[in-house]
Amino acid sequence: MSSNIVWHEASITKEERRTQNKHQSFILWFTGLSASGKSSVANAFARRLFERDNQAFVLDGDNVRHGLNKDLGFDEAGRKENIRRIGEVSKLFVENGQIILTAFISPYREDRQVVRELVEAGEFIEVYVKCSVETCEKRDPKGLYKKARNAEIPNFTGISAPYEEPENPEIILDTELHSIEECVDQLTDILTSKGYI
């Protein structure tokens, strides 16, 4: 990084933006295996937030790799950089007074912790979308598990690469037991009771 870079203070504060939006700004970090339901729950909840006049945006793992992170691979270094960049983008949304929903496998606890430390206490909410690898593999909407089993996809989380479950997530959504709508209701109830929305 150049030594000639100086931080420029914004003319509008995060608190002012939150006041105007009438809700807190924070990261809802959806983590879980491929096909666990992260993107489905995140997008359904974003719709719920939109209908409540909350400012929210979804960053989805596949979508981000079409643009911002299209230069990254799926080895450990590529995955770490993927999450680092998403963390920095998410922080910008928080500063802008918005709710950012991120749907990324983000298999490593260390990487999720790095993002948590980018923002203030209470601004990172880890949502573990819990679903067994067996059920995810049965769902397999993109056919990725089948390719991974046939060694067509290297470093596939849950098959040939590790997934480190969250140890103390703020929220657990069990998509084996609950529908997408039920998960959305759970999120709404939890975040309302805690004063986030």
mmCIF file of C-alpha atoms in Angstrom:
data_model
loop_
_atom_site.group_PDB
_atom_site.id
_atom_site.type_symbol
_atom_site.label_atom_id
_atom_site.label_comp_id
_atom_site.label_asym_id
_atom_site.label_seq_id
_atom_site.Cartn_x
_atom_site.Cartn_y
_atom_site.Cartn_z
ATOM 1 C CA MET A 1 0.000 0.000 0.000
ATOM 2 C CA SER A 2 1.244 3.481 -0.818
ATOM 3 C CA SER A 3 2.291 5.684 2.075
ATOM 4 C CA ASN A 4 0.641 8.607 0.281
ATOM 5 C CA ILE A 5 -2.913 7.432 0.993
ATOM 6 C CA VAL A 6 -4.867 9.408 3.610
ATOM 7 C CA TRP A 7 -8.318 8.471 4.948
ATOM 8 C CA HIS A 8 -10.954 11.070 4.025
ATOM 9 C CA GLU A 9 -13.750 11.467 6.578
ATOM 10 C CA ALA A 10 -17.295 11.183 5.210
ATOM 11 C CA SER A 11 -19.721 14.092 5.508
ATOM 12 C CA ILE A 12 -22.563 11.745 6.544
ATOM 13 C CA THR A 13 -22.103 9.433 9.520
ATOM 14 C CA LYS A 14 -23.201 5.846 9.888
ATOM 15 C CA GLU A 15 -25.476 6.917 12.736
ATOM 16 C CA GLU A 16 -27.158 9.546 10.561
ATOM 17 C CA ARG A 17 -27.807 6.954 7.876
ATOM 18 C CA ARG A 18 -29.235 4.525 10.429
ATOM 19 C CA THR A 19 -31.533 7.219 11.771
ATOM 20 C CA GLN A 20 -32.785 8.017 8.275
ATOM 21 C CA ASN A 21 -33.282 4.317 7.475
ATOM 22 C CA LYS A 22 -34.977 3.662 10.850
ATOM 23 C CA HIS A 23 -32.989 0.481 11.497
ATOM 24 C CA GLN A 24 -29.554 -0.728 12.456
ATOM 25 C CA SER A 25 -26.939 -1.593 9.841
ATOM 26 C CA PHE A 26 -25.137 -4.912 10.106
ATOM 27 C CA ILE A 27 -23.863 -7.979 8.299
ATOM 28 C CA LEU A 28 -25.939 -11.153 8.279
ATOM 29 C CA TRP A 29 -23.268 -13.676 7.346
ATOM 30 C CA PHE A 30 -24.919 -16.861 6.056
ATOM 31 C CA THR A 31 -22.458 -19.766 6.147
ATOM 32 C CA GLY A 32 -23.008 -23.435 5.378
ATOM 33 C CA LEU A 33 -22.398 -26.146 2.833
ATOM 34 C CA SER A 34 -23.250 -25.856 -0.840
ATOM 35 C CA ALA A 35 -27.008 -26.560 -1.248
ATOM 36 C CA SER A 36 -27.723 -25.935 2.440
ATOM 37 C CA GLY A 37 -30.054 -23.091 1.482
ATOM 38 C CA LYS A 38 -27.916 -20.016 2.199
ATOM 39 C CA SER A 39 -28.837 -18.067 -0.935
ATOM 40 C CA SER A 40 -32.486 -19.133 -0.805
ATOM 41 C CA VAL A 41 -32.922 -17.997 2.803
ATOM 42 C CA ALA A 42 -30.882 -14.811 2.306
ATOM 43 C CA ASN A 43 -32.909 -13.756 -0.738
ATOM 44 C CA ALA A 44 -36.238 -14.624 0.849
ATOM 45 C CA PHE A 45 -35.277 -12.636 3.948
ATOM 46 C CA ALA A 46 -34.099 -9.720 1.798
ATOM 47 C CA ARG A 47 -37.571 -9.662 0.236
ATOM 48 C CA ARG A 48 -39.117 -9.629 3.727
ATOM 49 C CA LEU A 49 -36.856 -6.725 4.720
ATOM 50 C CA PHE A 50 -37.677 -4.836 1.518
ATOM 51 C CA GLU A 51 -41.388 -5.184 2.221
ATOM 52 C CA ARG A 52 -40.744 -3.707 5.682
ATOM 53 C CA ASP A 53 -38.967 -0.704 4.086
ATOM 54 C CA ASN A 54 -35.579 -1.850 5.388
ATOM 55 C CA GLN A 55 -32.524 -1.087 3.248
ATOM 56 C CA ALA A 56 -30.965 -4.479 2.445
ATOM 57 C CA PHE A 57 -28.787 -6.088 -0.205
ATOM 58 C CA VAL A 58 -27.653 -9.668 -0.869
ATOM 59 C CA LEU A 59 -24.115 -10.600 -1.866
ATOM 60 C CA ASP A 60 -24.193 -14.141 -3.224
ATOM 61 C CA GLY A 61 -21.114 -16.324 -3.629
ATOM 62 C CA ASP A 62 -21.704 -17.303 -7.252
ATOM 63 C CA ASN A 63 -22.816 -13.831 -8.301
ATOM 64 C CA VAL A 64 -19.769 -12.125 -6.804
ATOM 65 C CA ARG A 65 -17.483 -14.524 -8.662
ATOM 66 C CA HIS A 66 -18.993 -13.295 -11.923
ATOM 67 C CA GLY A 67 -17.501 -9.842 -11.335
ATOM 68 C CA LEU A 68 -15.594 -8.598 -8.302
ATOM 69 C CA ASN A 69 -13.901 -11.938 -7.608
ATOM 70 C CA LYS A 70 -13.803 -13.545 -11.044
ATOM 71 C CA ASP A 71 -10.017 -13.598 -10.879
ATOM 72 C CA LEU A 72 -9.968 -15.942 -7.854
ATOM 73 C CA GLY A 73 -9.750 -19.726 -7.758
ATOM 74 C CA PHE A 74 -11.177 -22.176 -5.227
ATOM 75 C CA ASP A 75 -7.963 -23.224 -3.522
ATOM 76 C CA GLU A 76 -7.476 -22.136 0.087
ATOM 77 C CA ALA A 77 -5.696 -18.894 -0.853
ATOM 78 C CA GLY A 78 -8.412 -17.987 -3.366
ATOM 79 C CA ARG A 79 -11.170 -18.716 -0.866
ATOM 80 C CA LYS A 80 -9.474 -16.593 1.791
ATOM 81 C CA GLU A 81 -9.105 -13.632 -0.565
ATOM 82 C CA ASN A 82 -12.709 -14.087 -1.715
ATOM 83 C CA ILE A 83 -13.949 -13.732 1.854
ATOM 84 C CA ARG A 84 -11.569 -10.863 2.652
ATOM 85 C CA ARG A 85 -12.894 -8.836 -0.278
ATOM 86 C CA ILE A 86 -16.505 -9.607 0.611
ATOM 87 C CA GLY A 87 -15.801 -8.528 4.167
ATOM 88 C CA GLU A 88 -14.486 -5.179 3.001
ATOM 89 C CA VAL A 89 -17.465 -4.641 0.683
ATOM 90 C CA SER A 90 -19.849 -5.636 3.485
ATOM 91 C CA LYS A 91 -18.232 -3.102 5.802
ATOM 92 C CA LEU A 92 -19.021 -0.378 3.248
ATOM 93 C CA PHE A 93 -22.697 -1.362 3.313
ATOM 94 C CA VAL A 94 -22.708 -1.208 7.117
ATOM 95 C CA GLU A 95 -21.153 2.257 6.981
ATOM 96 C CA ASN A 96 -23.900 3.209 4.510
ATOM 97 C CA GLY A 97 -26.566 2.273 7.061
ATOM 98 C CA GLN A 98 -27.756 -0.839 5.262
ATOM 99 C CA ILE A 99 -28.320 -4.473 6.104
ATOM 100 C CA ILE A 100 -26.004 -6.662 4.065
ATOM 101 C CA LEU A 101 -26.807 -10.345 3.672
ATOM 102 C CA THR A 102 -23.902 -12.483 2.491
ATOM 103 C CA ALA A 103 -24.400 -16.037 1.268
ATOM 104 C CA PHE A 104 -20.978 -17.684 1.105
ATOM 105 C CA ILE A 105 -19.833 -21.158 2.088
ATOM 106 C CA SER A 106 -16.895 -19.431 3.831
ATOM 107 C CA PRO A 107 -15.567 -22.759 5.123
ATOM 108 C CA TYR A 108 -12.871 -21.475 7.471
ATOM 109 C CA ARG A 109 -13.600 -20.081 10.952
ATOM 110 C CA GLU A 110 -10.513 -17.902 10.763
ATOM 111 C CA ASP A 111 -11.786 -16.124 7.637
ATOM 112 C CA ARG A 112 -15.202 -15.488 9.162
ATOM 113 C CA GLN A 113 -13.471 -14.079 12.239
ATOM 114 C CA VAL A 114 -11.436 -11.720 10.053
ATOM 115 C CA VAL A 115 -14.688 -10.250 8.707
ATOM 116 C CA ARG A 116 -16.191 -10.014 12.203
ATOM 117 C CA GLU A 117 -13.182 -7.964 13.290
ATOM 118 C CA LEU A 118 -13.612 -5.492 10.407
ATOM 119 C CA VAL A 119 -16.768 -4.065 11.964
ATOM 120 C CA GLU A 120 -17.861 -2.960 15.415
ATOM 121 C CA ALA A 121 -19.313 -5.257 18.065
ATOM 122 C CA GLY A 122 -22.856 -6.294 17.181
ATOM 123 C CA GLU A 123 -22.460 -5.507 13.478
ATOM 124 C CA PHE A 124 -21.576 -9.062 12.412
ATOM 125 C CA ILE A 125 -24.215 -11.738 12.891
ATOM 126 C CA GLU A 126 -23.120 -15.226 11.926
ATOM 127 C CA VAL A 127 -26.016 -17.309 10.627
ATOM 128 C CA TYR A 128 -25.188 -20.990 10.389
ATOM 129 C CA VAL A 129 -27.415 -22.580 7.763
ATOM 130 C CA LYS A 130 -27.225 -26.068 9.166
ATOM 131 C CA CYS A 131 -27.746 -29.013 6.852
ATOM 132 C CA SER A 132 -25.931 -32.327 6.672
ATOM 133 C CA VAL A 133 -23.678 -33.071 3.734
ATOM 134 C CA GLU A 134 -25.905 -36.080 2.976
ATOM 135 C CA THR A 135 -28.996 -33.902 2.585
ATOM 136 C CA CYS A 136 -27.089 -31.247 0.628
ATOM 137 C CA GLU A 137 -25.823 -33.941 -1.687
ATOM 138 C CA LYS A 138 -29.349 -35.253 -2.234
ATOM 139 C CA ARG A 139 -30.546 -31.772 -3.129
ATOM 140 C CA ASP A 140 -27.522 -30.952 -5.342
ATOM 141 C CA PRO A 141 -29.406 -28.395 -7.524
ATOM 142 C CA LYS A 142 -26.287 -27.495 -9.519
ATOM 143 C CA GLY A 143 -24.940 -31.044 -9.852
ATOM 144 C CA LEU A 144 -21.762 -30.030 -8.021
ATOM 145 C CA TYR A 145 -21.642 -32.879 -5.526
ATOM 146 C CA LYS A 146 -21.877 -35.410 -8.340
ATOM 147 C CA LYS A 147 -18.974 -33.709 -10.134
ATOM 148 C CA ALA A 148 -16.981 -33.568 -6.894
ATOM 149 C CA ARG A 149 -17.529 -37.292 -6.289
ATOM 150 C CA ASN A 150 -16.281 -37.938 -9.835
ATOM 151 C CA ALA A 151 -13.161 -35.842 -9.117
ATOM 152 C CA GLU A 152 -14.252 -33.272 -11.721
ATOM 153 C CA ILE A 153 -14.209 -30.486 -9.095
ATOM 154 C CA PRO A 154 -11.157 -30.338 -6.823
ATOM 155 C CA ASN A 155 -11.268 -28.704 -3.381
ATOM 156 C CA PHE A 156 -15.026 -29.093 -3.020
ATOM 157 C CA THR A 157 -16.202 -28.197 0.480
ATOM 158 C CA GLY A 158 -17.658 -31.132 2.369
ATOM 159 C CA ILE A 159 -16.206 -33.700 -0.036
ATOM 160 C CA SER A 160 -12.537 -33.007 -0.772
ATOM 161 C CA ALA A 161 -12.089 -29.814 1.257
ATOM 162 C CA PRO A 162 -13.025 -29.095 4.880
ATOM 163 C CA TYR A 163 -15.942 -27.112 6.274
ATOM 164 C CA GLU A 164 -15.424 -25.739 9.771
ATOM 165 C CA GLU A 165 -18.813 -25.355 11.433
ATOM 166 C CA PRO A 166 -19.308 -22.176 13.461
ATOM 167 C CA GLU A 167 -18.584 -22.768 17.141
ATOM 168 C CA ASN A 168 -20.784 -19.975 18.521
ATOM 169 C CA PRO A 169 -22.984 -18.566 15.762
ATOM 170 C CA GLU A 170 -25.487 -15.908 16.743
ATOM 171 C CA ILE A 171 -28.211 -17.748 14.819
ATOM 172 C CA ILE A 172 -28.670 -21.345 13.639
ATOM 173 C CA LEU A 173 -31.197 -22.102 10.901
ATOM 174 C CA ASP A 174 -31.761 -25.820 10.371
ATOM 175 C CA THR A 175 -32.915 -26.199 6.777
ATOM 176 C CA GLU A 176 -33.353 -29.935 7.156
ATOM 177 C CA LEU A 177 -36.097 -29.325 9.702
ATOM 178 C CA HIS A 178 -37.516 -25.982 8.565
ATOM 179 C CA SER A 179 -38.754 -24.537 5.283
ATOM 180 C CA ILE A 180 -37.354 -21.347 3.769
ATOM 181 C CA GLU A 181 -40.413 -19.427 4.979
ATOM 182 C CA GLU A 182 -40.018 -20.784 8.497
ATOM 183 C CA CYS A 183 -36.358 -19.729 8.504
ATOM 184 C CA VAL A 184 -37.357 -16.246 7.353
ATOM 185 C CA ASP A 185 -39.889 -16.053 10.187
ATOM 186 C CA GLN A 186 -37.217 -17.153 12.679
ATOM 187 C CA LEU A 187 -34.817 -14.470 11.442
ATOM 188 C CA THR A 188 -37.524 -11.818 11.596
ATOM 189 C CA ASP A 189 -38.454 -12.761 15.167
ATOM 190 C CA ILE A 190 -34.845 -12.897 16.401
ATOM 191 C CA LEU A 191 -33.707 -9.644 14.813
ATOM 192 C CA THR A 192 -36.873 -7.794 15.845
ATOM 193 C CA SER A 193 -36.551 -8.959 19.445
ATOM 194 C CA LYS A 194 -32.924 -7.771 19.534
ATOM 195 C CA GLY A 195 -33.812 -4.360 18.076
ATOM 196 C CA TYR A 196 -31.917 -4.752 14.801
ATOM 197 C CA ILE A 197 -34.983 -4.260 12.606
#
